[in-house]
Every structure is written in structure tokens, then in C-alpha cells.
Amino acid sequence: MYDWYTILTDFGKIFLAAVIGGVIGFERESHGQAAGFRTYLIVGAGACLMMLLSLHMEDLFRHLNADSVVRTDPGRIASYAIASIGFLGAGAIIKGKGTVRGITTAAGLWVVTGMGLAIGAGHIYQTIFTTAIILVALYWLQPVRKLAKRRIYRTLMLKHKEGEDQLDNIQK
């Protein structure tokens, strides 16, 4: 069905997608996120595999003619991969005590999915460049966040004995 060159090239693409995902996941792991090295590695390799499946779909159904009921859309698998990663991303986002955590991790899972798809499609250099941008943002742009003044909002709940008017004291 496939020649050895295609098989070895595909293995190389899957390996590269796993490495790139793992590198980005390593940064997330070093920041104590639940989705870290292994999760990102798996997402990158899996996304690449899905893209390769999309690209090789025509080979699987080449024997069918135009009268067949089978219609292939190579972009469909990739689009579902991007949409379904939202479930993992939502799981990485934790809301509690008035804060939301995990947005960067969810975004990382999303972009690693895209990187895996891009590697699977053969866009190796573009993916390596994107990886460099992501790593710069994760490792070296952290101090830039500290330059932005943040407004912090808190909810304060006070209890007082019934019948006492404490509003003037609270406002002071």
C-alpha cells in the first residue's frame, strides 16, 4: 500500500511532532500544570497521525469509483481534531476561589494540535518557527506580564449582628 520512503517519512513526522509537543509540555510541567510533558507529547503525535490519515485517505479509497457512496474530505479529520481538543483544554482550565487557571495550558494544547497537523501535512519549517515563538512566549516573555498593572477585584462579605447599623463603620 505504501512504499518504505513514505512510511519512514511519516514515522519521522510523528516523531518530530511528539518532540515538539514534549518540549512545549516540558515548560508547562515545570510550572506545575497537570497537562505537561507526556500530555503534550501525546497530543502532538496524535494530531500528526490524524493529519497523515487525512492525507492518505485518498489512497485508502482509490479503488472506488465516482458512483460509490463513499465521499472523502481530507480536511474533516483535521477540523475535528482541532474542535475536539477543546474538551482537553476545558479540562485543563480550573476555576475556583475567584480565579481561573490553565488558560495558557489550554492554549498550548490547542497550538500543539495545530503543530501536529502541520507537521503531518509537511509544513516542518513553519512548525519549527512556531515552536520557537511559543517557547519564547512561555519562557522569556514572563517578565513582560509583570509590567502590566492589573486590577484585582475581590468580593468581600461581612456579617454583623442584626439590628446594628454598621454601614458607617464599614465605609470608614
CSV table of N, CA and C in Angstrom, one decimal:
chain,number,residue,atom,x,y,z
A,1,MET,N,0.8,-1.2,0.0
A,1,MET,CA,0.0,0.0,0.0
A,1,MET,C,0.9,1.3,0.0
A,2,TYR,N,1.9,1.3,0.9
A,2,TYR,CA,2.8,2.4,0.9
A,2,TYR,C,4.2,1.9,0.6
A,3,ASP,N,5.0,2.8,0.1
A,3,ASP,CA,6.4,2.4,0.0
A,3,ASP,C,7.2,2.8,1.3
A,4,TRP,N,8.4,2.2,1.4
A,4,TRP,CA,9.2,2.4,2.6
A,4,TRP,C,9.5,3.9,2.8
A,5,TYR,N,9.8,4.6,1.7
A,5,TYR,CA,10.1,6.0,1.9
A,5,TYR,C,8.9,6.8,2.6
A,6,THR,N,7.7,6.5,2.1
A,6,THR,CA,6.5,7.2,2.7
A,6,THR,C,6.4,6.8,4.2
A,7,ILE,N,6.6,5.5,4.5
A,7,ILE,CA,6.4,5.0,5.8
A,7,ILE,C,7.5,5.7,6.8
A,8,LEU,N,8.7,5.7,6.3
A,8,LEU,CA,9.8,6.3,7.2
A,8,LEU,C,9.6,7.8,7.3
A,9,THR,N,9.2,8.4,6.2
A,9,THR,CA,8.9,9.9,6.3
A,9,THR,C,7.8,10.1,7.3
A,10,ASP,N,6.7,9.3,7.3
A,10,ASP,CA,5.6,9.5,8.2
A,10,ASP,C,6.1,9.3,9.6
A,11,PHE,N,6.9,8.2,9.9
A,11,PHE,CA,7.4,8.0,11.2
A,11,PHE,C,8.2,9.2,11.7
A,12,GLY,N,9.0,9.8,10.8
A,12,GLY,CA,9.8,11.0,11.2
A,12,GLY,C,8.9,12.1,11.5
A,13,LYS,N,7.8,12.3,10.8
A,13,LYS,CA,6.9,13.4,11.1
A,13,LYS,C,6.2,13.2,12.5
A,14,ILE,N,5.8,12.0,12.7
A,14,ILE,CA,5.2,11.7,14.0
A,14,ILE,C,6.2,11.9,15.2
A,15,PHE,N,7.4,11.5,15.0
A,15,PHE,CA,8.4,11.6,16.0
A,15,PHE,C,8.7,13.1,16.2
A,16,LEU,N,8.8,13.9,15.2
A,16,LEU,CA,9.1,15.3,15.3
A,16,LEU,C,7.9,16.0,16.0
A,17,ALA,N,6.7,15.7,15.7
A,17,ALA,CA,5.5,16.2,16.3
A,17,ALA,C,5.5,15.9,17.8
A,18,ALA,N,5.9,14.7,18.2
A,18,ALA,CA,6.0,14.3,19.6
A,18,ALA,C,7.1,15.1,20.3
A,19,VAL,N,8.2,15.2,19.7
A,19,VAL,CA,9.3,16.0,20.3
A,19,VAL,C,8.9,17.5,20.5
A,20,ILE,N,8.3,18.1,19.5
A,20,ILE,CA,7.9,19.5,19.6
A,20,ILE,C,6.8,19.6,20.7
A,21,GLY,N,5.8,18.7,20.7
A,21,GLY,CA,4.8,18.7,21.8
A,21,GLY,C,5.5,18.6,23.1
A,22,GLY,N,6.4,17.6,23.2
A,22,GLY,CA,7.1,17.4,24.5
A,22,GLY,C,7.8,18.5,25.0
A,23,VAL,N,8.5,19.3,24.1
A,23,VAL,CA,9.3,20.4,24.5
A,23,VAL,C,8.4,21.5,25.1
A,24,ILE,N,7.3,21.7,24.5
A,24,ILE,CA,6.3,22.7,25.0
A,24,ILE,C,5.7,22.2,26.3
A,25,GLY,N,5.4,21.0,26.3
A,25,GLY,CA,4.8,20.4,27.5
A,25,GLY,C,5.8,20.4,28.7
A,26,PHE,N,7.1,20.3,28.4
A,26,PHE,CA,8.1,20.4,29.5
A,26,PHE,C,8.0,21.7,30.2
A,27,GLU,N,7.8,22.8,29.5
A,27,GLU,CA,7.6,24.1,30.1
A,27,GLU,C,6.4,24.1,31.0
A,28,ARG,N,5.3,23.6,30.5
A,28,ARG,CA,4.1,23.6,31.3
A,28,ARG,C,4.2,22.7,32.6
A,29,GLU,N,5.0,21.6,32.4
A,29,GLU,CA,5.2,20.7,33.6
A,29,GLU,C,6.1,21.5,34.6
A,30,SER,N,7.1,22.2,34.1
A,30,SER,CA,7.9,23.0,35.1
A,30,SER,C,7.2,24.0,35.8
A,31,HIS,N,6.0,24.4,35.3
A,31,HIS,CA,5.2,25.4,36.0
A,31,HIS,C,4.1,24.7,36.8
A,32,GLY,N,4.2,23.4,37.0
A,32,GLY,CA,3.2,22.7,37.8
A,32,GLY,C,1.9,22.4,37.3
A,33,GLN,N,1.7,22.5,36.0
A,33,GLN,CA,0.4,22.3,35.3
A,33,GLN,C,0.2,20.8,35.2
A,34,ALA,N,-1.1,20.4,35.3
A,34,ALA,CA,-1.5,19.0,35.2
A,34,ALA,C,-1.2,18.4,33.8
A,35,ALA,N,-1.4,19.2,32.8
A,35,ALA,CA,-1.1,18.8,31.4
A,35,ALA,C,0.3,19.2,31.2
A,36,GLY,N,1.2,18.3,31.1
A,36,GLY,CA,2.6,18.6,31.0
A,36,GLY,C,3.3,17.8,29.8
A,37,PHE,N,4.5,17.4,30.1
A,37,PHE,CA,5.3,16.8,29.1
A,37,PHE,C,4.6,15.6,28.3
A,38,ARG,N,4.1,14.7,29.1
A,38,ARG,CA,3.5,13.5,28.4
A,38,ARG,C,2.3,13.8,27.7
A,39,THR,N,1.4,14.7,28.3
A,39,THR,CA,0.2,15.1,27.6
A,39,THR,C,0.5,15.8,26.3
A,40,TYR,N,1.3,16.7,26.3
A,40,TYR,CA,1.7,17.5,25.1
A,40,TYR,C,2.3,16.6,24.0
A,41,LEU,N,3.2,15.7,24.5
A,41,LEU,CA,3.8,14.8,23.5
A,41,LEU,C,2.8,13.9,22.8
A,42,ILE,N,1.8,13.4,23.6
A,42,ILE,CA,0.8,12.6,23.1
A,42,ILE,C,-0.1,13.4,22.1
A,43,VAL,N,-0.5,14.6,22.5
A,43,VAL,CA,-1.3,15.4,21.7
A,43,VAL,C,-0.6,15.7,20.3
A,44,GLY,N,0.6,16.1,20.4
A,44,GLY,CA,1.4,16.4,19.2
A,44,GLY,C,1.5,15.2,18.2
A,45,ALA,N,1.8,14.0,18.8
A,45,ALA,CA,1.9,12.8,18.0
A,45,ALA,C,0.6,12.4,17.4
A,46,GLY,N,-0.4,12.5,18.2
A,46,GLY,CA,-1.8,12.1,17.8
A,46,GLY,C,-2.3,13.0,16.7
A,47,ALA,N,-2.1,14.3,16.9
A,47,ALA,CA,-2.6,15.2,15.8
A,47,ALA,C,-1.9,15.0,14.5
A,48,CYS,N,-0.6,14.7,14.6
A,48,CYS,CA,0.2,14.4,13.4
A,48,CYS,C,-0.4,13.1,12.7
A,49,LEU,N,-0.6,12.1,13.5
A,49,LEU,CA,-1.2,10.9,13.0
A,49,LEU,C,-2.6,11.1,12.3
A,50,MET,N,-3.4,12.0,12.9
A,50,MET,CA,-4.7,12.3,12.3
A,50,MET,C,-4.5,13.0,11.0
A,51,MET,N,-3.5,13.9,10.9
A,51,MET,CA,-3.3,14.6,9.6
A,51,MET,C,-2.8,13.6,8.6
A,52,LEU,N,-1.9,12.7,9.0
A,52,LEU,CA,-1.4,11.7,8.0
A,52,LEU,C,-2.5,10.9,7.5
A,53,LEU,N,-3.4,10.5,8.4
A,53,LEU,CA,-4.6,9.7,8.0
A,53,LEU,C,-5.4,10.5,7.0
A,54,SER,N,-5.6,11.8,7.2
A,54,SER,CA,-6.4,12.7,6.3
A,54,SER,C,-5.7,12.7,4.9
A,55,LEU,N,-4.4,12.8,4.9
A,55,LEU,CA,-3.6,12.9,3.7
A,55,LEU,C,-3.6,11.6,2.9
A,56,HIS,N,-3.6,10.5,3.6
A,56,HIS,CA,-3.5,9.2,3.0
A,56,HIS,C,-4.9,8.6,2.7
A,57,MET,N,-6.0,9.4,3.0
A,57,MET,CA,-7.4,8.9,2.9
A,57,MET,C,-7.6,8.5,1.4
A,58,GLU,N,-7.1,9.3,0.5
A,58,GLU,CA,-7.3,9.0,-0.9
A,58,GLU,C,-6.8,7.6,-1.3
A,59,ASP,N,-5.6,7.3,-0.7
A,59,ASP,CA,-5.0,6.0,-1.0
A,59,ASP,C,-5.9,4.9,-0.5
A,60,LEU,N,-6.6,5.1,0.6
A,60,LEU,CA,-7.4,4.0,1.2
A,60,LEU,C,-8.6,3.7,0.3
A,61,PHE,N,-9.1,4.7,-0.4
A,61,PHE,CA,-10.4,4.6,-1.1
A,61,PHE,C,-10.2,4.7,-2.6
A,62,ARG,N,-9.0,4.6,-3.1
A,62,ARG,CA,-8.7,4.8,-4.5
A,62,ARG,C,-9.4,3.8,-5.4
A,63,HIS,N,-9.6,2.6,-4.9
A,63,HIS,CA,-10.3,1.6,-5.7
A,63,HIS,C,-11.7,1.9,-6.0
A,64,LEU,N,-12.4,2.8,-5.3
A,64,LEU,CA,-13.8,3.1,-5.5
A,64,LEU,C,-13.9,4.1,-6.7
A,65,ASN,N,-15.0,4.0,-7.4
A,65,ASN,CA,-15.2,4.9,-8.5
A,65,ASN,C,-16.2,6.0,-8.1
A,66,ALA,N,-16.5,6.9,-9.0
A,66,ALA,CA,-17.4,8.1,-8.8
A,66,ALA,C,-18.8,7.7,-8.4
A,67,ASP,N,-19.2,6.5,-8.7
A,67,ASP,CA,-20.6,6.1,-8.4
A,67,ASP,C,-20.7,5.6,-6.9
A,68,SER,N,-19.6,5.5,-6.2
A,68,SER,CA,-19.6,5.0,-4.9
A,68,SER,C,-20.3,6.0,-3.9
A,69,VAL,N,-20.8,5.4,-2.8
A,69,VAL,CA,-21.5,6.3,-1.8
A,69,VAL,C,-20.4,6.9,-0.9
A,70,VAL,N,-19.2,6.5,-0.9
A,70,VAL,CA,-18.1,7.0,-0.1
A,70,VAL,C,-17.6,8.3,-0.6
A,71,ARG,N,-17.7,9.3,0.2
A,71,ARG,CA,-17.1,10.6,-0.2
A,71,ARG,C,-16.1,11.0,0.9
A,72,THR,N,-14.9,11.3,0.4
A,72,THR,CA,-13.8,11.7,1.4
A,72,THR,C,-13.6,13.2,1.4
A,73,ASP,N,-13.3,13.6,2.6
A,73,ASP,CA,-13.0,15.0,2.8
A,73,ASP,C,-11.7,15.0,3.7
A,74,PRO,N,-10.5,15.2,3.1
A,74,PRO,CA,-9.3,15.1,3.9
A,74,PRO,C,-9.3,16.2,5.1
A,75,GLY,N,-9.9,17.3,4.9
A,75,GLY,CA,-9.9,18.3,5.9
A,75,GLY,C,-10.8,18.0,7.1
A,76,ARG,N,-11.7,17.0,7.0
A,76,ARG,CA,-12.6,16.8,8.1
A,76,ARG,C,-12.0,16.2,9.3
A,77,ILE,N,-11.0,15.3,9.2
A,77,ILE,CA,-10.4,14.7,10.3
A,77,ILE,C,-9.6,15.8,11.1
A,78,ALA,N,-8.9,16.7,10.3
A,78,ALA,CA,-8.1,17.7,11.0
A,78,ALA,C,-9.0,18.7,11.7
A,79,SER,N,-10.2,19.1,11.1
A,79,SER,CA,-11.1,20.0,11.7
A,79,SER,C,-11.7,19.4,13.0
A,80,TYR,N,-12.0,18.2,13.0
A,80,TYR,CA,-12.5,17.5,14.2
A,80,TYR,C,-11.4,17.4,15.3
A,81,ALA,N,-10.2,17.3,14.9
A,81,ALA,CA,-9.1,17.2,15.8
A,81,ALA,C,-9.0,18.6,16.6
A,82,ILE,N,-9.1,19.6,15.8
A,82,ILE,CA,-9.0,21.0,16.4
A,82,ILE,C,-10.2,21.2,17.3
A,83,ALA,N,-11.4,20.8,16.9
A,83,ALA,CA,-12.6,21.0,17.7
A,83,ALA,C,-12.6,20.2,19.0
A,84,SER,N,-12.1,18.9,18.8
A,84,SER,CA,-12.2,18.0,20.0
A,84,SER,C,-11.1,18.4,21.0
A,85,ILE,N,-10.0,19.0,20.7
A,85,ILE,CA,-9.0,19.4,21.6
A,85,ILE,C,-9.6,20.4,22.7
A,86,GLY,N,-10.7,21.0,22.3
A,86,GLY,CA,-11.4,21.9,23.3
A,86,GLY,C,-11.8,21.2,24.5
A,87,PHE,N,-12.2,19.9,24.4
A,87,PHE,CA,-12.5,19.1,25.6
A,87,PHE,C,-11.3,19.0,26.6
A,88,LEU,N,-10.2,18.7,26.0
A,88,LEU,CA,-9.0,18.6,26.8
A,88,LEU,C,-8.6,20.0,27.4
A,89,GLY,N,-8.7,21.0,26.6
A,89,GLY,CA,-8.5,22.4,27.0
A,89,GLY,C,-9.4,22.8,28.2
A,90,ALA,N,-10.7,22.4,28.0
A,90,ALA,CA,-11.6,22.8,29.1
A,90,ALA,C,-11.3,22.1,30.4
A,91,GLY,N,-10.8,20.8,30.3
A,91,GLY,CA,-10.4,20.1,31.4
A,91,GLY,C,-9.1,20.7,32.1
A,92,ALA,N,-8.3,21.4,31.3
A,92,ALA,CA,-7.1,22.0,31.9
A,92,ALA,C,-7.4,23.3,32.6
A,93,ILE,N,-8.6,23.9,32.3
A,93,ILE,CA,-8.9,25.2,32.9
A,93,ILE,C,-9.7,24.9,34.2
A,94,ILE,N,-9.1,25.5,35.3
A,94,ILE,CA,-9.7,25.2,36.6
A,94,ILE,C,-10.2,26.6,37.1
A,95,LYS,N,-11.4,26.6,37.6
A,95,LYS,CA,-12.0,27.9,38.2
A,95,LYS,C,-12.2,27.6,39.6
A,96,GLY,N,-11.8,28.5,40.4
A,96,GLY,CA,-12.0,28.3,41.9
A,96,GLY,C,-11.5,29.5,42.6
A,97,LYS,N,-12.1,29.8,43.7
A,97,LYS,CA,-11.7,30.9,44.6
A,97,LYS,C,-11.6,32.2,43.8
A,98,GLY,N,-12.5,32.4,42.9
A,98,GLY,CA,-12.4,33.7,42.1
A,98,GLY,C,-11.4,33.8,41.1
A,99,THR,N,-10.6,32.7,40.8
A,99,THR,CA,-9.6,32.8,39.8
A,99,THR,C,-9.7,31.7,38.7
A,100,VAL,N,-9.2,32.0,37.6
A,100,VAL,CA,-9.2,31.0,36.5
A,100,VAL,C,-7.8,30.6,36.2
A,101,ARG,N,-7.4,29.3,36.2
A,101,ARG,CA,-6.1,28.9,35.9
A,101,ARG,C,-6.1,27.9,34.8
A,102,GLY,N,-5.1,27.8,34.0
A,102,GLY,CA,-5.0,26.8,33.0
A,102,GLY,C,-5.2,27.3,31.6
A,103,ILE,N,-5.5,28.6,31.4
A,103,ILE,CA,-5.7,29.2,30.1
A,103,ILE,C,-4.5,28.9,29.2
A,104,THR,N,-3.3,29.2,29.7
A,104,THR,CA,-2.1,29.0,28.8
A,104,THR,C,-1.9,27.6,28.5
A,105,THR,N,-2.2,26.7,29.4
A,105,THR,CA,-2.1,25.3,29.2
A,105,THR,C,-3.1,24.8,28.1
A,106,ALA,N,-4.3,25.3,28.2
A,106,ALA,CA,-5.3,25.0,27.2
A,106,ALA,C,-4.9,25.5,25.8
A,107,ALA,N,-4.4,26.8,25.8
A,107,ALA,CA,-3.9,27.3,24.5
A,107,ALA,C,-2.8,26.5,24.0
A,108,GLY,N,-1.9,26.1,24.9
A,108,GLY,CA,-0.8,25.2,24.4
A,108,GLY,C,-1.2,23.9,23.8
A,109,LEU,N,-2.2,23.3,24.4
A,109,LEU,CA,-2.8,22.0,23.8
A,109,LEU,C,-3.4,22.3,22.5
A,110,TRP,N,-4.0,23.4,22.3
A,110,TRP,CA,-4.6,23.8,21.0
A,110,TRP,C,-3.6,24.0,20.0
A,111,VAL,N,-2.5,24.7,20.3
A,111,VAL,CA,-1.5,25.0,19.3
A,111,VAL,C,-0.7,23.8,19.0
A,112,VAL,N,-0.4,22.9,20.0
A,112,VAL,CA,0.3,21.7,19.7
A,112,VAL,C,-0.5,20.8,18.8
A,113,THR,N,-1.8,20.8,18.9
A,113,THR,CA,-2.6,20.1,18.0
A,113,THR,C,-2.4,20.6,16.6
A,114,GLY,N,-2.5,21.9,16.4
A,114,GLY,CA,-2.2,22.5,15.1
A,114,GLY,C,-0.8,22.2,14.6
A,115,MET,N,0.2,22.2,15.5
A,115,MET,CA,1.5,21.9,15.1
A,115,MET,C,1.6,20.4,14.6
A,116,GLY,N,1.0,19.5,15.3
A,116,GLY,CA,1.0,18.1,14.9
A,116,GLY,C,0.3,18.0,13.5
A,117,LEU,N,-0.8,18.7,13.3
A,117,LEU,CA,-1.5,18.6,12.0
A,117,LEU,C,-0.5,19.2,10.9
A,118,ALA,N,0.1,20.3,11.2
A,118,ALA,CA,1.0,21.0,10.3
A,118,ALA,C,2.2,20.1,9.9
A,119,ILE,N,2.8,19.4,10.9
A,119,ILE,CA,3.9,18.5,10.6
A,119,ILE,C,3.4,17.4,9.7
A,120,GLY,N,2.2,16.8,10.1
A,120,GLY,CA,1.6,15.8,9.3
A,120,GLY,C,1.4,16.2,7.8
A,121,ALA,N,1.1,17.4,7.6
A,121,ALA,CA,0.9,17.9,6.3
A,121,ALA,C,2.2,18.3,5.6
A,122,GLY,N,3.3,18.2,6.3
A,122,GLY,CA,4.6,18.5,5.7
A,122,GLY,C,5.1,19.9,5.9
A,123,HIS,N,4.5,20.7,6.7
A,123,HIS,CA,4.9,22.1,7.0
A,123,HIS,C,5.9,22.1,8.2
A,124,ILE,N,7.0,21.5,8.0
A,124,ILE,CA,8.0,21.3,9.0
A,124,ILE,C,8.6,22.6,9.5
A,125,TYR,N,9.1,23.4,8.5
A,125,TYR,CA,9.8,24.6,8.9
A,125,TYR,C,8.9,25.6,9.6
A,126,GLN,N,7.7,25.7,9.1
A,126,GLN,CA,6.7,26.6,9.7
A,126,GLN,C,6.4,26.2,11.1
A,127,THR,N,6.4,24.9,11.4
A,127,THR,CA,6.1,24.4,12.7
A,127,THR,C,7.2,24.6,13.6
A,128,ILE,N,8.5,24.5,13.2
A,128,ILE,CA,9.6,24.7,14.0
A,128,ILE,C,9.7,26.2,14.3
A,129,PHE,N,9.4,27.1,13.4
A,129,PHE,CA,9.3,28.5,13.7
A,129,PHE,C,8.3,28.8,14.7
A,130,THR,N,7.1,28.2,14.6
A,130,THR,CA,6.0,28.5,15.5
A,130,THR,C,6.4,27.9,16.9
A,131,THR,N,7.1,26.8,17.0
A,131,THR,CA,7.6,26.3,18.2
A,131,THR,C,8.5,27.3,18.9
A,132,ALA,N,9.4,27.9,18.1
A,132,ALA,CA,10.3,28.9,18.7
A,132,ALA,C,9.5,30.1,19.3
A,133,ILE,N,8.5,30.5,18.6
A,133,ILE,CA,7.7,31.7,19.1
A,133,ILE,C,7.0,31.3,20.4
A,134,ILE,N,6.5,30.1,20.4
A,134,ILE,CA,5.7,29.6,21.6
A,134,ILE,C,6.7,29.5,22.8
A,135,LEU,N,7.9,28.9,22.6
A,135,LEU,CA,8.8,28.8,23.6
A,135,LEU,C,9.3,30.2,24.1
A,136,VAL,N,9.6,31.1,23.2
A,136,VAL,CA,9.9,32.4,23.7
A,136,VAL,C,8.8,33.0,24.5
A,137,ALA,N,7.6,32.9,24.1
A,137,ALA,CA,6.5,33.4,24.9
A,137,ALA,C,6.4,32.8,26.2
A,138,LEU,N,6.6,31.5,26.3
A,138,LEU,CA,6.4,30.8,27.6
A,138,LEU,C,7.6,31.0,28.5
A,139,TYR,N,8.8,31.0,28.0
A,139,TYR,CA,10.0,31.1,28.9
A,139,TYR,C,10.5,32.5,29.1
A,140,TRP,N,10.5,33.3,28.1
A,140,TRP,CA,11.2,34.6,28.2
A,140,TRP,C,10.3,35.8,28.2
A,141,LEU,N,9.1,35.7,27.9
A,141,LEU,CA,8.2,36.8,28.0
A,141,LEU,C,7.4,36.9,29.3
A,142,GLN,N,7.7,36.0,30.3
A,142,GLN,CA,7.0,36.1,31.6
A,142,GLN,C,7.3,37.4,32.3
A,143,PRO,N,8.5,38.0,32.2
A,143,PRO,CA,8.7,39.3,32.9
A,143,PRO,C,7.8,40.4,32.3
A,144,VAL,N,7.5,40.3,31.0
A,144,VAL,CA,6.6,41.3,30.4
A,144,VAL,C,5.3,41.4,31.1
A,145,ARG,N,4.7,40.3,31.5
A,145,ARG,CA,3.4,40.3,32.2
A,145,ARG,C,3.5,41.1,33.4
A,146,LYS,N,4.6,41.1,34.1
A,146,LYS,CA,4.7,41.9,35.4
A,146,LYS,C,4.7,43.4,35.2
A,147,LEU,N,4.9,43.8,33.9
A,147,LEU,CA,4.9,45.3,33.6
A,147,LEU,C,3.5,45.8,33.6
A,148,ALA,N,2.5,44.9,33.3
A,148,ALA,CA,1.1,45.4,33.2
A,148,ALA,C,0.5,45.5,34.5
A,149,LYS,N,-0.1,46.6,34.8
A,149,LYS,CA,-0.7,46.8,36.1
A,149,LYS,C,-2.1,46.1,36.0
A,150,ARG,N,-2.3,45.3,37.0
A,150,ARG,CA,-3.6,44.5,37.0
A,150,ARG,C,-4.5,45.1,38.0
A,151,ARG,N,-5.7,45.1,37.6
A,151,ARG,CA,-6.8,45.5,38.6
A,151,ARG,C,-7.3,44.2,39.2
A,152,ILE,N,-7.3,44.2,40.5
A,152,ILE,CA,-7.7,43.0,41.2
A,152,ILE,C,-9.0,43.3,41.9
A,153,TYR,N,-10.0,42.5,41.6
A,153,TYR,CA,-11.3,42.7,42.2
A,153,TYR,C,-11.5,41.5,43.2
A,154,ARG,N,-12.0,41.9,44.3
A,154,ARG,CA,-12.4,40.9,45.4
A,154,ARG,C,-13.8,41.1,45.8
A,155,THR,N,-14.4,40.0,46.2
A,155,THR,CA,-15.7,40.1,46.8
A,155,THR,C,-15.5,40.0,48.3
A,156,LEU,N,-16.0,40.9,49.0
A,156,LEU,CA,-15.9,41.0,50.5
A,156,LEU,C,-17.3,40.8,51.1
A,157,MET,N,-17.4,39.8,52.0
A,157,MET,CA,-18.6,39.5,52.6
A,157,MET,C,-18.5,39.7,54.1
A,158,LEU,N,-19.3,40.6,54.6
A,158,LEU,CA,-19.2,40.9,56.0
A,158,LEU,C,-20.5,40.5,56.7
A,159,LYS,N,-20.4,40.0,57.9
A,159,LYS,CA,-21.6,39.6,58.7
A,159,LYS,C,-21.6,40.5,59.9
A,160,HIS,N,-22.7,40.9,60.3
A,160,HIS,CA,-22.8,41.7,61.5
A,160,HIS,C,-24.1,41.3,62.3
A,161,LYS,N,-24.2,41.6,63.5
A,161,LYS,CA,-25.3,41.3,64.3
A,161,LYS,C,-26.5,42.1,63.8
A,162,GLU,N,-27.7,41.4,63.8
A,162,GLU,CA,-28.9,42.0,63.3
A,162,GLU,C,-29.2,43.2,64.3
A,163,GLY,N,-29.7,44.2,63.7
A,163,GLY,CA,-30.1,45.4,64.5
A,163,GLY,C,-29.1,46.4,64.6
A,164,GLU,N,-27.8,46.1,64.3
A,164,GLU,CA,-26.8,47.0,64.4
A,164,GLU,C,-26.5,47.6,63.0
A,165,ASP,N,-26.4,48.9,63.0
A,165,ASP,CA,-26.2,49.6,61.7
A,165,ASP,C,-24.7,49.9,61.6
A,166,GLN,N,-24.0,49.0,60.9
A,166,GLN,CA,-22.5,49.1,60.8
A,166,GLN,C,-22.0,49.8,59.5
A,167,LEU,N,-23.0,50.2,58.7
A,167,LEU,CA,-22.6,50.8,57.4
A,167,LEU,C,-21.6,51.9,57.5
A,168,ASP,N,-21.8,52.8,58.4
A,168,ASP,CA,-20.9,54.0,58.6
A,168,ASP,C,-19.5,53.5,59.0
A,169,ASN,N,-19.5,52.5,59.9
A,169,ASN,CA,-18.2,52.0,60.3
A,169,ASN,C,-17.4,51.3,59.1
A,170,ILE,N,-18.2,50.5,58.3
A,170,ILE,CA,-17.6,49.8,57.2
A,170,ILE,C,-17.1,50.8,56.2
A,171,GLN,N,-17.9,51.9,55.9
A,171,GLN,CA,-17.4,52.8,54.9
A,171,GLN,C,-16.2,53.6,55.4
A,172,LYS,N,-16.0,53.7,56.7
A,172,LYS,CA,-14.8,54.4,57.2
A,172,LYS,C,-13.6,53.5,56.9
